[in-house]
GROMACS .gro file of N, CA and C in nm:
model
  351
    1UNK      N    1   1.021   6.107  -4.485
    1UNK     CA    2   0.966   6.141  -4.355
    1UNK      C    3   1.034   6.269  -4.306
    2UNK      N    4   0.973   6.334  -4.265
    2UNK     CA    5   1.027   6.466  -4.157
    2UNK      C    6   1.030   6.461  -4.059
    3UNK      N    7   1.117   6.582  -4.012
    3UNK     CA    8   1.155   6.584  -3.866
    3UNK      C    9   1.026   6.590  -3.815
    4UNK      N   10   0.883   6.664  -3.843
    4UNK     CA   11   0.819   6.638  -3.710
    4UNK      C   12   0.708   6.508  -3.778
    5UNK      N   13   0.704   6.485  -3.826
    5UNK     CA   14   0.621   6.308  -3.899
    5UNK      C   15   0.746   6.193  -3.818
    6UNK      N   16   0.883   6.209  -3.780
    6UNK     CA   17   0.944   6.146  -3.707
    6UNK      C   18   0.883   6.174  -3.522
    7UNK      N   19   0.895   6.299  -3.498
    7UNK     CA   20   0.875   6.306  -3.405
    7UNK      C   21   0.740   6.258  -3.318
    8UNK      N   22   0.644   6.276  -3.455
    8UNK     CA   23   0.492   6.246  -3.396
    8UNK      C   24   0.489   6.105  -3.387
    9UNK      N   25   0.568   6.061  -3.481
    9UNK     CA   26   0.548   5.894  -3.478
    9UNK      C   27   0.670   5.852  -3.337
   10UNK      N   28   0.711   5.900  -3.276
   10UNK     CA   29   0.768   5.835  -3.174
   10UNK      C   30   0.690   5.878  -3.059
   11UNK      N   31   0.606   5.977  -3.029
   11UNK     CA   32   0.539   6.012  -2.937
   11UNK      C   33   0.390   5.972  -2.968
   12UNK      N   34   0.372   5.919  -3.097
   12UNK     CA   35   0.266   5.804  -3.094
   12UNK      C   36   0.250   5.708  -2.984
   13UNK      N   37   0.313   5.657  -2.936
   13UNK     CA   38   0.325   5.500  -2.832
   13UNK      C   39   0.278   5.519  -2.701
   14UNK      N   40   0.237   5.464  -2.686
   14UNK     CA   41   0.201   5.478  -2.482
   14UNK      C   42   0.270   5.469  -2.422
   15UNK      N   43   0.287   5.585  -2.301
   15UNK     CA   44   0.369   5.623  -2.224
   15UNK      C   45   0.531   5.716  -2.295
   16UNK      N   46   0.555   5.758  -2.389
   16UNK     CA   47   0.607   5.810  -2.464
   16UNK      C   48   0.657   5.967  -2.468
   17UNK      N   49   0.761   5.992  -2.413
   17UNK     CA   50   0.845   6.116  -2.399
   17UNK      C   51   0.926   6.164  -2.497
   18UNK      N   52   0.923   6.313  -2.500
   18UNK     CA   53   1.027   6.375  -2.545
   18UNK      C   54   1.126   6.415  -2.440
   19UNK      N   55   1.217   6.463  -2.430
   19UNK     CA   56   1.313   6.503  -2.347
   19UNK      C   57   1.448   6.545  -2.439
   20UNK      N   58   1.510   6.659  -2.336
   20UNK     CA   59   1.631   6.715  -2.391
   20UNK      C   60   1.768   6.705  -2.279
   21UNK      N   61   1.795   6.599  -2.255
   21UNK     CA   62   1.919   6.544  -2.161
   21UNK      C   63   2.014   6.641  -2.219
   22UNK      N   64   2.072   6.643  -2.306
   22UNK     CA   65   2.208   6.686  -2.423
   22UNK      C   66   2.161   6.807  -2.500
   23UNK      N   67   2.097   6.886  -2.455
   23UNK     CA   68   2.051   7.004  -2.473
   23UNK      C   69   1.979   7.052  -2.622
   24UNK      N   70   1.921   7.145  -2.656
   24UNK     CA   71   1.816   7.163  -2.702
   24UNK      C   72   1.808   7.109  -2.861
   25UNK      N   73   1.899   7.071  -2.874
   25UNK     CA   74   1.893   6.986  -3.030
   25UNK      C   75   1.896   6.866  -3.060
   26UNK      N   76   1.882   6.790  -2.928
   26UNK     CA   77   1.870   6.630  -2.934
   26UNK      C   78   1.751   6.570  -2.884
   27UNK      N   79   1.709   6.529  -2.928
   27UNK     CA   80   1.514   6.475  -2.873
   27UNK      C   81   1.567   6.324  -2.861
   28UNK      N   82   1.518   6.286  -2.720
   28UNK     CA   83   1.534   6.164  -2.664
   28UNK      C   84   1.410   6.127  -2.685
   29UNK      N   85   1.416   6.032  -2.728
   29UNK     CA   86   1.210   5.963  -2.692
   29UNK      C   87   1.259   5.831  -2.564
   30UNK      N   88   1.119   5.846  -2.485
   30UNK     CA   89   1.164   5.701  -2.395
   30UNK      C   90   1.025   5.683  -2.350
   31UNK      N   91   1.017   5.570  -2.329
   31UNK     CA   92   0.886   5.531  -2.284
   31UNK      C   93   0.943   5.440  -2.127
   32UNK      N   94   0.865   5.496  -2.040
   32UNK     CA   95   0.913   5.449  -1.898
   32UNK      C   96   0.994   5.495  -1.821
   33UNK      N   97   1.070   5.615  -1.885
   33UNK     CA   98   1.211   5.656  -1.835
   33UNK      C   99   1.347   5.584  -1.900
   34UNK      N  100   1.292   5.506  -2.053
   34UNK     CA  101   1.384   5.418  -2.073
   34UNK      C  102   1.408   5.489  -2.253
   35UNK      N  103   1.541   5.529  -2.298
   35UNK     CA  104   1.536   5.551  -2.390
   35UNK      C  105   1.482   5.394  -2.492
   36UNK      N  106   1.429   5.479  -2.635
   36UNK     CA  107   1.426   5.418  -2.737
   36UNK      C  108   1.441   5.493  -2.861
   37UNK      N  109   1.410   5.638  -2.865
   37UNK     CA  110   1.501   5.659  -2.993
   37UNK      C  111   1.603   5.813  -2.907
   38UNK      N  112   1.644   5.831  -2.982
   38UNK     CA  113   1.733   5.948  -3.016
   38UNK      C  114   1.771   6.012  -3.195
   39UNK      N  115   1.745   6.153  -3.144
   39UNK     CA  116   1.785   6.215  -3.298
   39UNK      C  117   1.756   6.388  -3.277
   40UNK      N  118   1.881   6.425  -3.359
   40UNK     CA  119   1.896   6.554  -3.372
   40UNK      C  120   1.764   6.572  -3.532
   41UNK      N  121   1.687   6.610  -3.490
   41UNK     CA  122   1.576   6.667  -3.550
   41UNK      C  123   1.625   6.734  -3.694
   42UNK      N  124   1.636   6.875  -3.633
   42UNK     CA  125   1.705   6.983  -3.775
   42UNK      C  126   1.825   6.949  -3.789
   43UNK      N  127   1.935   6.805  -3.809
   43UNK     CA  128   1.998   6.753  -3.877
   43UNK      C  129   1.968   6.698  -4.030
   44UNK      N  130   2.088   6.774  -4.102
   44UNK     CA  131   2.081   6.697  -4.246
   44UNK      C  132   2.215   6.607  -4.276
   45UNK      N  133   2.140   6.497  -4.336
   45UNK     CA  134   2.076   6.422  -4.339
   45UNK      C  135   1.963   6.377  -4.215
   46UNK      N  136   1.833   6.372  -4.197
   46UNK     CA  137   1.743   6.347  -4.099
   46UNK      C  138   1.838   6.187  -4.037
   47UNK      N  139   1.887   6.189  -3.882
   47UNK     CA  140   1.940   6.026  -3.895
   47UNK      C  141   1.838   6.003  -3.707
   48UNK      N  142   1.832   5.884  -3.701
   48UNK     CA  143   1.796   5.824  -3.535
   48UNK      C  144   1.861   5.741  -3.499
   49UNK      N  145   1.861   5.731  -3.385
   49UNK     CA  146   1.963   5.631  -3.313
   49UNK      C  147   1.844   5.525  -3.275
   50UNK      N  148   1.835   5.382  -3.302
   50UNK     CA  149   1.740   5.316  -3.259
   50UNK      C  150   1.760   5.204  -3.234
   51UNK      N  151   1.704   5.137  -3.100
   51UNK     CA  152   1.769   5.011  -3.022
   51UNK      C  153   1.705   4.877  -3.162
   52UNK      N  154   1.778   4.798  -3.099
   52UNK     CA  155   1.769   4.683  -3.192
   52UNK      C  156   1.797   4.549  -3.153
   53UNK      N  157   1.781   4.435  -3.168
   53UNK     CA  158   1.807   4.282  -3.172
   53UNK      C  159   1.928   4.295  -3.193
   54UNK      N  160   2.058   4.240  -3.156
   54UNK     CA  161   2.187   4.254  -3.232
   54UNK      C  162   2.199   4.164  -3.343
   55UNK      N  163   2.126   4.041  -3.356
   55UNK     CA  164   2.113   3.949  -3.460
   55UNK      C  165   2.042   4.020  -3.572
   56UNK      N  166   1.963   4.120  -3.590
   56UNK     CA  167   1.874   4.179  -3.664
   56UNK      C  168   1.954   4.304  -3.650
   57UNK      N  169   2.046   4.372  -3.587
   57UNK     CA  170   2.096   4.427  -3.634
   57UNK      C  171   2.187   4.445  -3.748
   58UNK      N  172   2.235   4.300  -3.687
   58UNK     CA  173   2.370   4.271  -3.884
   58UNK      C  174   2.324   4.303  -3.958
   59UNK      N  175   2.216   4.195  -3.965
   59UNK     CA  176   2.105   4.191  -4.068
   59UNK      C  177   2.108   4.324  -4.197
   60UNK      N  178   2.024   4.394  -4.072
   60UNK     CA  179   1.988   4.528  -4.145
   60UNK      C  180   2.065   4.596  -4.209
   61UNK      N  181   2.202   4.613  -4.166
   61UNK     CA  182   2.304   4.687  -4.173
   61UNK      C  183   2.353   4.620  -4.316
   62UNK      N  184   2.382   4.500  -4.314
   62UNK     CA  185   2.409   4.477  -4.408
   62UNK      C  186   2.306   4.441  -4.564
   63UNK      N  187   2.150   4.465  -4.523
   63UNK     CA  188   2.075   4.521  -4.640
   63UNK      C  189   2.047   4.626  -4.664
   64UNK      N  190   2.071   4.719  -4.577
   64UNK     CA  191   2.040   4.888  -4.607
   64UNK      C  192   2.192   4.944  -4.585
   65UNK      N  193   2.230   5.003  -4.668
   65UNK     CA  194   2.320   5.106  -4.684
   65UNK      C  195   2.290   5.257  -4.610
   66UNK      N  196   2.152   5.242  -4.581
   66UNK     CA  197   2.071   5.384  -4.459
   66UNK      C  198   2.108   5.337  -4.314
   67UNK      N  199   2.182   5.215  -4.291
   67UNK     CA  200   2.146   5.175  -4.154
   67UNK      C  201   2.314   5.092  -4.098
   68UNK      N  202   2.345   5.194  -3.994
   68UNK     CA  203   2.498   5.150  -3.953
   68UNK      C  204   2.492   5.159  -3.800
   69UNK      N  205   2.587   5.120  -3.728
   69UNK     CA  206   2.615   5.082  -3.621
   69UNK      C  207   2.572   5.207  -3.538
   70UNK      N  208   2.498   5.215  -3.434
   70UNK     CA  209   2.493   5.334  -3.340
   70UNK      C  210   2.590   5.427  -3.315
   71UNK      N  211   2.581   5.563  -3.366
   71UNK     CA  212   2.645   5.674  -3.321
   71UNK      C  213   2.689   5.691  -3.170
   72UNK      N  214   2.758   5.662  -3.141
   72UNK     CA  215   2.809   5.691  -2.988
   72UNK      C  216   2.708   5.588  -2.867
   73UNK      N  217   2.627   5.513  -2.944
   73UNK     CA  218   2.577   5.392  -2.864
   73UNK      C  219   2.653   5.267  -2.887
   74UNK      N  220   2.603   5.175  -2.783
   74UNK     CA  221   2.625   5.037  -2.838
   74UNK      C  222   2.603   4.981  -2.901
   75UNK      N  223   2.716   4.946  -3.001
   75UNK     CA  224   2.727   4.918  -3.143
   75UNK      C  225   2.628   4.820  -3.148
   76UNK      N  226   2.652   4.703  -3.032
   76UNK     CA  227   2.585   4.532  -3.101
   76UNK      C  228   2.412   4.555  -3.041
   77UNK      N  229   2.394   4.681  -2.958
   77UNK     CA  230   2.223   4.686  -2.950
   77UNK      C  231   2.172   4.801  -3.034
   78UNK      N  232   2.227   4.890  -3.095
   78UNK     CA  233   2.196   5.025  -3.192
   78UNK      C  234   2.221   5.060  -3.319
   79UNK      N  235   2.119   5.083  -3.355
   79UNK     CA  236   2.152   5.161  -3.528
   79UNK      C  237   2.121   5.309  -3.567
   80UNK      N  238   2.182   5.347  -3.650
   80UNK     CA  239   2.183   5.493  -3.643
   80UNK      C  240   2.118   5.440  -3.808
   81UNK      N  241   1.982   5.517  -3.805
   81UNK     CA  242   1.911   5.492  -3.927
   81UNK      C  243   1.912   5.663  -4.036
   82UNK      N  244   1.967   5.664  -4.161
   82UNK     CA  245   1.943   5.779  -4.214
   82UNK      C  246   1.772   5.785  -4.262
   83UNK      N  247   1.700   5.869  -4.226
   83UNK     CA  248   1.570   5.836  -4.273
   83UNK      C  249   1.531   5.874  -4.376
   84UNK      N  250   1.568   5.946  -4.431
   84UNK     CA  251   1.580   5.956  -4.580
   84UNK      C  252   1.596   5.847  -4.725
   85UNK      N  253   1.681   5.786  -4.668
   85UNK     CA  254   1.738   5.644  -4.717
   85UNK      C  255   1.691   5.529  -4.741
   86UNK      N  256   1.544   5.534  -4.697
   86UNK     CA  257   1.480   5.402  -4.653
   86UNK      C  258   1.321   5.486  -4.678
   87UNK      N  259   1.212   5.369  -4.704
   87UNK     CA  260   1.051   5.426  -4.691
   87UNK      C  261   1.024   5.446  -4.552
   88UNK      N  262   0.960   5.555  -4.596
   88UNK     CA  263   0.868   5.580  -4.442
   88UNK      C  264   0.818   5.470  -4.366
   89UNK      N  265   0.747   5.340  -4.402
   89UNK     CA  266   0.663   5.247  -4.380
   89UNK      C  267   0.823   5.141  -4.308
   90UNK      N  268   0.947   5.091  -4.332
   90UNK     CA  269   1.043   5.088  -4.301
   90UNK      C  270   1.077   5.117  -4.143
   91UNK      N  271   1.109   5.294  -4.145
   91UNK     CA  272   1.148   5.376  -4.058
   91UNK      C  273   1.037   5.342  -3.914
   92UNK      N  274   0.908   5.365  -3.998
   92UNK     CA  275   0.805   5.315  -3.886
   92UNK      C  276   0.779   5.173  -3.773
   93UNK      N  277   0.810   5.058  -3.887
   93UNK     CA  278   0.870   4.939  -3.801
   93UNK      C  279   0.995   4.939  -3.756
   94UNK      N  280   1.107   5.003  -3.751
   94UNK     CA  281   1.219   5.003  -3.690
   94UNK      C  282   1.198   5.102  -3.576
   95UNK      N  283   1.082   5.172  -3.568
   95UNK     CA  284   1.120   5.282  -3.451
   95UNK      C  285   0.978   5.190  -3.339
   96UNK      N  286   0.893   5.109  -3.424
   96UNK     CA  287   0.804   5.056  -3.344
   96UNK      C  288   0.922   4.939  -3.276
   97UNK      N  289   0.957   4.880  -3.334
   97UNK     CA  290   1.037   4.771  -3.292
   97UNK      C  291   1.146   4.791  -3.220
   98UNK      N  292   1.207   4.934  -3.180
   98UNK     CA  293   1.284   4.990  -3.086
   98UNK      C  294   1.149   5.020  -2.980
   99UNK      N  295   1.068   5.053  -2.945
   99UNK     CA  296   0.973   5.083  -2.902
   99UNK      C  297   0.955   4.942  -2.810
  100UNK      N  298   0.937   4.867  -2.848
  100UNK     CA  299   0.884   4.721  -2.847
  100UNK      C  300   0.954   4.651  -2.765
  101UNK      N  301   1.081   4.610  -2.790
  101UNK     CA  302   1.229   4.615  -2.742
  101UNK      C  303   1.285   4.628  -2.588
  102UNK      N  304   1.209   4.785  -2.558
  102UNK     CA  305   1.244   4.810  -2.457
  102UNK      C  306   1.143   4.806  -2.349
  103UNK      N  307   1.047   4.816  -2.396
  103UNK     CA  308   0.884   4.792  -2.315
  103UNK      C  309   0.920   4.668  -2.286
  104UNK      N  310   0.966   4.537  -2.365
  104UNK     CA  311   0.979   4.433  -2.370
  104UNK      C  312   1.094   4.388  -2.211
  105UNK      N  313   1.152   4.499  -2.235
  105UNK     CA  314   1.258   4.463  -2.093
  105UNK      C  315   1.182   4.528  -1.933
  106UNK      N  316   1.096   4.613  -1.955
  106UNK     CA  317   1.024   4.685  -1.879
  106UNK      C  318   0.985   4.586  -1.764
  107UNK      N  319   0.964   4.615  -1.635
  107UNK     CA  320   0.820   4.515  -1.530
  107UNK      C  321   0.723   4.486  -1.618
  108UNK      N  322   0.697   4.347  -1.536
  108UNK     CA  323   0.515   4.330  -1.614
  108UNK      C  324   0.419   4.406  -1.593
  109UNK      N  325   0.427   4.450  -1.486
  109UNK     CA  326   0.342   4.550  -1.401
  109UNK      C  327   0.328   4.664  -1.533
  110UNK      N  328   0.450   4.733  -1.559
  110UNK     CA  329   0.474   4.827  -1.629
  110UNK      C  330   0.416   4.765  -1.805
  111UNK      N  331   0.460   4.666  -1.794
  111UNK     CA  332   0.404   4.651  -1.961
  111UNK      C  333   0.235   4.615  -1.993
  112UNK      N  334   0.237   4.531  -1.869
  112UNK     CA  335   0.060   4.585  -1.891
  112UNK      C  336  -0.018   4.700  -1.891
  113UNK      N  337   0.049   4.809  -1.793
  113UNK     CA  338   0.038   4.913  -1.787
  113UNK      C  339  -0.023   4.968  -1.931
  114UNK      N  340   0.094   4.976  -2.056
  114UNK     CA  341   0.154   5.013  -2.183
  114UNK      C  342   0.033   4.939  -2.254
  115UNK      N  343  -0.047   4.829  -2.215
  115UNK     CA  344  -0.120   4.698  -2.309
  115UNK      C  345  -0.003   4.677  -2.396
  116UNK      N  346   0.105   4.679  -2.366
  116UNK     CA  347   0.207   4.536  -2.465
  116UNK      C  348   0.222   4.453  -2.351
  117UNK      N  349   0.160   4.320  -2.326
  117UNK     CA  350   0.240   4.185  -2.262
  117UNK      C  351   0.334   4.129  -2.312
   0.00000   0.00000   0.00000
């Protein structure tokens, strides 16, 4: 996957932002005003920061060798995914399921909004 096949697929989702908080080399995605991914784009290795289940975080971490504790996030809700490391099809349910996650904590108001109940 590439930096912008990453990027399009996070600004796929409804209600779905880019933003540059941490200045021009870090792309925040958030849907609601609420982050869900983060990633320095023209970084090599391609990596994202992406919210997670903390139970499904072990998990992962400990079946992918692409997938470790959040970079400067909270360890027991974040994973810092190398995307390279892993299939595209992978990368895509982990960034939907960060996606998901946080809509999930959102108002109802707001998640019907989104059509996720």
């Amino acid at each position: 996957m590439t930096p912008d096949e990453l990027r399009a697929l996070c600004l796929e989702f409804n209600d779905a932002t880019e933003e540059f908080p941490f200045g021009p080399e870090t792309s925040v995605f958030k849907v609601a005003g609420k982050l869900f991914a983060l990633s320095a784009l023209d970084s090599e290795p391609l990596r994202v920061n992406l919210k997670c289940d903390p139970d499904e975080a072990v998990r992962l971490r400990e079946e992918y060798p692409a997938i470790a504790p959040g970079y400067h996030m909270n360890k027991r809700h974040w994973n810092t995914v190398t995307v390279g490391g892993l299939p595209d099809r992978t990368v895509r349910e982990l960034v939907e399921d960060s996606y998901d996650l946080v809509v999930a904590g959102l108002p109802k108001a707001v998640r019907l909004r989104l059509d996720r109940p």
